C-alpha cells in the first residue's frame, strides 16, 4: 500500500517536473521475530497494543534518489500527500547521527481502509542519495561484525565518521555539477528558441 502510494506520488512529480529523481525504491515489512526482539529489547511484552505503541517501522520504505536536492523534493511531495500523516521527521542530513549516518526519515501513518472503518499502520520512510545509501549499507555491515556486548573500536568508528563527511561532500559536488549541466541545457534551449523567433 505505502509503496503504491509513493509510486503514484513519484509519477505525479515526473509529470509536473519532467524528470524522475528516484533511482530505486525498496520496501519491507518487519518480520514477527524482529518485532518480538525489538519489543523484548525495549522491555515490553509482545502484544498488539505494544506493537502499535512502540514499533514505529512495521512497514519500511527506502527511497534512493540521484541528488541531494532530490531528497528534499521527495520529502516535500510526501508531506503534501493527502494519504500520509506525518508523525515524526528526522533530518539526519542537516544533523547526522554520531556515527556519521546521513539520511532523511519520516514516520508516517498509512491508512488501511476496511469495510466500515479506517485503521492506521505506522511506517518509516527513509530518503537518501545513492552515496548515502552506499555508506549506510557498509555501516550496517560493519556494525553487525561486532556483538551487542562488544563496542566498535574507536579507530573504526572514527574512520566511518570521516568517510560519511566525504560522502556528504561528494553529494554536494554532484548536486552542483548537475546544476551546472542543467544551466547549459537551459542556455542551449534558449539559444535554439531565439533562432526560430
mmCIF file of C-alpha atoms in Angstrom:
data_model
loop_
_atom_site.group_PDB
_atom_site.id
_atom_site.type_symbol
_atom_site.label_atom_id
_atom_site.label_comp_id
_atom_site.label_asym_id
_atom_site.label_seq_id
_atom_site.Cartn_x
_atom_site.Cartn_y
_atom_site.Cartn_z
ATOM 1 C CA UNK A 1 0.000 0.000 0.000
ATOM 2 C CA UNK A 2 2.695 2.524 1.009
ATOM 3 C CA UNK A 3 4.945 1.672 -1.920
ATOM 4 C CA UNK A 4 1.994 2.057 -4.312
ATOM 5 C CA UNK A 5 1.182 5.471 -2.820
ATOM 6 C CA UNK A 6 4.814 6.560 -3.193
ATOM 7 C CA UNK A 7 4.994 5.355 -6.804
ATOM 8 C CA UNK A 8 1.874 7.390 -7.631
ATOM 9 C CA UNK A 9 3.376 10.484 -5.992
ATOM 10 C CA UNK A 10 6.658 9.996 -7.888
ATOM 11 C CA UNK A 11 4.771 9.592 -11.189
ATOM 12 C CA UNK A 12 2.975 12.869 -10.478
ATOM 13 C CA UNK A 13 6.327 14.541 -9.718
ATOM 14 C CA UNK A 14 7.765 13.258 -13.028
ATOM 15 C CA UNK A 15 4.722 14.576 -14.899
ATOM 16 C CA UNK A 16 4.991 18.021 -13.255
ATOM 17 C CA UNK A 17 8.786 18.428 -13.395
ATOM 18 C CA UNK A 18 9.856 16.431 -16.437
ATOM 19 C CA UNK A 19 12.377 14.192 -14.704
ATOM 20 C CA UNK A 20 12.468 11.262 -12.303
ATOM 21 C CA UNK A 21 14.717 11.845 -9.278
ATOM 22 C CA UNK A 22 14.209 8.312 -7.928
ATOM 23 C CA UNK A 23 16.883 5.703 -8.619
ATOM 24 C CA UNK A 24 15.027 2.917 -6.812
ATOM 25 C CA UNK A 25 12.588 2.130 -4.024
ATOM 26 C CA UNK A 26 12.931 -0.754 -1.570
ATOM 27 C CA UNK A 27 10.223 -1.889 0.798
ATOM 28 C CA UNK A 28 9.960 -4.377 3.624
ATOM 29 C CA UNK A 29 7.573 -5.486 6.320
ATOM 30 C CA UNK A 30 9.228 -6.200 9.658
ATOM 31 C CA UNK A 31 9.079 -9.915 10.499
ATOM 32 C CA UNK A 32 7.274 -11.206 13.572
ATOM 33 C CA UNK A 33 10.612 -12.342 15.010
ATOM 34 C CA UNK A 34 12.131 -8.898 14.502
ATOM 35 C CA UNK A 35 9.124 -7.213 16.140
ATOM 36 C CA UNK A 36 9.320 -9.599 19.120
ATOM 37 C CA UNK A 37 13.058 -8.946 19.524
ATOM 38 C CA UNK A 38 12.637 -5.183 19.290
ATOM 39 C CA UNK A 39 9.881 -5.219 21.934
ATOM 40 C CA UNK A 40 11.972 -7.503 24.146
ATOM 41 C CA UNK A 41 14.991 -5.165 23.812
ATOM 42 C CA UNK A 42 12.768 -2.272 24.900
ATOM 43 C CA UNK A 43 11.411 -4.310 27.839
ATOM 44 C CA UNK A 44 7.862 -4.840 26.552
ATOM 45 C CA UNK A 45 5.682 -7.901 26.015
ATOM 46 C CA UNK A 46 4.653 -8.998 22.540
ATOM 47 C CA UNK A 47 1.104 -7.597 22.316
ATOM 48 C CA UNK A 48 -0.810 -5.742 19.612
ATOM 49 C CA UNK A 49 -1.085 -2.701 21.891
ATOM 50 C CA UNK A 50 2.699 -2.649 22.430
ATOM 51 C CA UNK A 51 3.358 -3.079 18.708
ATOM 52 C CA UNK A 52 1.145 -0.066 17.948
ATOM 53 C CA UNK A 53 2.706 1.999 20.739
ATOM 54 C CA UNK A 54 6.410 1.138 20.461
ATOM 55 C CA UNK A 55 7.165 -0.187 16.968
ATOM 56 C CA UNK A 56 7.283 2.699 14.512
ATOM 57 C CA UNK A 57 8.631 0.898 11.475
ATOM 58 C CA UNK A 58 6.459 -2.174 10.907
ATOM 59 C CA UNK A 59 6.426 -1.073 7.277
ATOM 60 C CA UNK A 60 9.651 0.346 5.878
ATOM 61 C CA UNK A 61 10.371 2.095 2.603
ATOM 62 C CA UNK A 62 13.705 3.373 1.372
ATOM 63 C CA UNK A 63 13.674 5.855 -1.489
ATOM 64 C CA UNK A 64 17.081 6.322 -3.115
ATOM 65 C CA UNK A 65 17.436 9.448 -5.240
ATOM 66 C CA UNK A 66 20.120 10.865 -7.508
ATOM 67 C CA UNK A 67 20.995 14.189 -5.920
ATOM 68 C CA UNK A 68 20.883 15.881 -2.519
ATOM 69 C CA UNK A 69 18.270 18.401 -3.690
ATOM 70 C CA UNK A 70 16.083 15.465 -4.786
ATOM 71 C CA UNK A 71 15.882 14.289 -1.162
ATOM 72 C CA UNK A 72 14.103 17.487 -0.174
ATOM 73 C CA UNK A 73 11.929 17.464 -3.315
ATOM 74 C CA UNK A 74 10.675 13.979 -2.423
ATOM 75 C CA UNK A 75 10.200 14.945 1.245
ATOM 76 C CA UNK A 76 8.044 17.862 0.075
ATOM 77 C CA UNK A 77 5.963 15.584 -2.160
ATOM 78 C CA UNK A 78 5.395 13.134 0.711
ATOM 79 C CA UNK A 79 4.469 15.898 3.160
ATOM 80 C CA UNK A 80 1.855 17.198 0.713
ATOM 81 C CA UNK A 81 0.240 13.779 0.252
ATOM 82 C CA UNK A 82 -3.388 13.565 1.353
ATOM 83 C CA UNK A 83 -2.997 9.890 2.304
ATOM 84 C CA UNK A 84 0.036 10.063 4.584
ATOM 85 C CA UNK A 85 0.002 11.520 8.072
ATOM 86 C CA UNK A 86 3.467 12.645 9.164
ATOM 87 C CA UNK A 87 4.055 11.632 12.787
ATOM 88 C CA UNK A 88 7.748 12.458 13.084
ATOM 89 C CA UNK A 89 10.584 13.626 10.864
ATOM 90 C CA UNK A 90 14.324 13.480 11.356
ATOM 91 C CA UNK A 91 16.750 15.277 9.075
ATOM 92 C CA UNK A 92 19.981 13.369 9.602
ATOM 93 C CA UNK A 93 21.451 15.242 6.625
ATOM 94 C CA UNK A 94 21.472 18.543 8.497
ATOM 95 C CA UNK A 95 22.089 16.821 11.849
ATOM 96 C CA UNK A 96 23.921 13.497 11.268
ATOM 97 C CA UNK A 97 23.939 10.761 13.895
ATOM 98 C CA UNK A 98 27.101 10.366 15.989
ATOM 99 C CA UNK A 99 28.228 7.570 13.673
ATOM 100 C CA UNK A 100 28.021 9.886 10.669
ATOM 101 C CA UNK A 101 24.782 8.335 9.375
ATOM 102 C CA UNK A 102 23.025 10.712 6.980
ATOM 103 C CA UNK A 103 19.518 10.294 5.598
ATOM 104 C CA UNK A 104 16.054 11.838 5.939
ATOM 105 C CA UNK A 105 13.457 9.857 7.911
ATOM 106 C CA UNK A 106 9.706 10.297 8.001
ATOM 107 C CA UNK A 107 7.486 8.287 10.314
ATOM 108 C CA UNK A 108 4.026 8.189 8.786
ATOM 109 C CA UNK A 109 0.598 6.761 9.460
ATOM 110 C CA UNK A 110 -0.718 4.820 6.494
ATOM 111 C CA UNK A 111 -4.492 4.389 6.212
ATOM 112 C CA UNK A 112 -5.862 0.888 5.738
ATOM 113 C CA UNK A 113 -9.451 1.154 4.524
ATOM 114 C CA UNK A 114 -11.687 -1.606 5.874
ATOM 115 C CA UNK A 115 -15.417 -2.179 5.240
ATOM 116 C CA UNK A 116 -16.707 0.081 7.972
ATOM 117 C CA UNK A 117 -13.648 1.883 9.336
ATOM 118 C CA UNK A 118 -10.132 3.079 8.657
ATOM 119 C CA UNK A 119 -7.172 1.689 10.611
ATOM 120 C CA UNK A 120 -3.690 3.198 10.553
ATOM 121 C CA UNK A 121 -0.341 1.425 10.447
ATOM 122 C CA UNK A 122 2.851 3.291 11.265
ATOM 123 C CA UNK A 123 5.685 3.078 8.803
ATOM 124 C CA UNK A 124 9.081 4.633 8.266
ATOM 125 C CA UNK A 125 10.238 6.204 5.024
ATOM 126 C CA UNK A 126 13.962 6.802 4.526
ATOM 127 C CA UNK A 127 15.003 9.133 1.726
ATOM 128 C CA UNK A 128 18.665 9.260 0.773
ATOM 129 C CA UNK A 129 21.032 9.678 -2.153
ATOM 130 C CA UNK A 130 22.928 6.869 -3.870
ATOM 131 C CA UNK A 131 26.093 7.904 -1.998
ATOM 132 C CA UNK A 132 24.291 7.938 1.372
ATOM 133 C CA UNK A 133 22.818 4.511 0.619
ATOM 134 C CA UNK A 134 26.274 3.137 -0.191
ATOM 135 C CA UNK A 135 27.675 4.433 3.114
ATOM 136 C CA UNK A 136 24.680 3.224 5.169
ATOM 137 C CA UNK A 137 24.899 -0.286 3.681
ATOM 138 C CA UNK A 138 28.561 -0.618 4.620
ATOM 139 C CA UNK A 139 27.998 0.946 8.047
ATOM 140 C CA UNK A 140 25.272 -1.631 8.697
ATOM 141 C CA UNK A 141 27.606 -4.497 7.747
ATOM 142 C CA UNK A 142 30.409 -3.173 9.938
ATOM 143 C CA UNK A 143 28.105 -2.766 12.956
ATOM 144 C CA UNK A 144 26.989 -6.398 12.666
ATOM 145 C CA UNK A 145 30.590 -7.607 12.846
ATOM 146 C CA UNK A 146 30.567 -6.556 16.483
ATOM 147 C CA UNK A 147 28.341 -8.285 19.024
ATOM 148 C CA UNK A 148 25.937 -6.475 21.347
ATOM 149 C CA UNK A 149 28.487 -6.620 24.153
ATOM 150 C CA UNK A 150 31.489 -5.560 22.066
ATOM 151 C CA UNK A 151 31.880 -1.882 21.230
ATOM 152 C CA UNK A 152 33.035 -0.765 17.814
ATOM 153 C CA UNK A 153 36.724 0.191 18.150
ATOM 154 C CA UNK A 154 37.264 3.951 18.194
ATOM 155 C CA UNK A 155 39.559 3.728 15.152
ATOM 156 C CA UNK A 156 36.795 2.067 13.087
ATOM 157 C CA UNK A 157 34.174 4.468 14.434
ATOM 158 C CA UNK A 158 36.327 7.487 13.532
ATOM 159 C CA UNK A 159 37.022 6.171 10.009
ATOM 160 C CA UNK A 160 33.307 5.599 9.374
ATOM 161 C CA UNK A 161 32.518 9.127 10.539
ATOM 162 C CA UNK A 162 35.320 10.555 8.394
ATOM 163 C CA UNK A 163 34.000 8.671 5.368
ATOM 164 C CA UNK A 164 30.480 9.984 5.999
ATOM 165 C CA UNK A 165 31.857 13.528 5.699
ATOM 166 C CA UNK A 166 33.447 12.591 2.368
ATOM 167 C CA UNK A 167 30.104 11.170 1.195
ATOM 168 C CA UNK A 168 28.315 14.358 2.254
ATOM 169 C CA UNK A 169 30.839 16.488 0.359
ATOM 170 C CA UNK A 170 30.573 14.237 -2.713
ATOM 171 C CA UNK A 171 26.784 14.648 -2.683
ATOM 172 C CA UNK A 172 27.169 18.439 -2.640
ATOM 173 C CA UNK A 173 29.677 18.354 -5.511
ATOM 174 C CA UNK A 174 27.468 16.080 -7.621
ATOM 175 C CA UNK A 175 24.449 18.311 -6.976
ATOM 176 C CA UNK A 176 26.417 21.392 -8.092
ATOM 177 C CA UNK A 177 27.645 19.524 -11.173
ATOM 178 C CA UNK A 178 24.047 18.616 -12.012
ATOM 179 C CA UNK A 179 23.010 22.273 -11.598
ATOM 180 C CA UNK A 180 25.808 23.303 -13.990
ATOM 181 C CA UNK A 181 24.701 20.733 -16.581
ATOM 182 C CA UNK A 182 21.082 21.905 -16.250
ATOM 183 C CA UNK A 183 22.198 25.523 -16.759
ATOM 184 C CA UNK A 184 23.989 24.556 -20.002
ATOM 185 C CA UNK A 185 20.896 22.703 -21.193
ATOM 186 C CA UNK A 186 18.663 25.688 -20.422
ATOM 187 C CA UNK A 187 21.062 28.102 -22.159
ATOM 188 C CA UNK A 188 21.120 25.831 -25.217
ATOM 189 C CA UNK A 189 17.299 25.709 -25.329
ATOM 190 C CA UNK A 190 17.102 29.495 -25.013
ATOM 191 C CA UNK A 191 19.571 29.964 -27.902
ATOM 192 C CA UNK A 192 17.668 27.489 -30.078
ATOM 193 C CA UNK A 193 14.352 29.208 -29.339
ATOM 194 C CA UNK A 194 15.859 32.547 -30.395
ATOM 195 C CA UNK A 195 16.745 31.117 -33.827
ATOM 196 C CA UNK A 196 13.110 30.358 -34.630
ATOM 197 C CA UNK A 197 11.553 33.609 -33.442
#
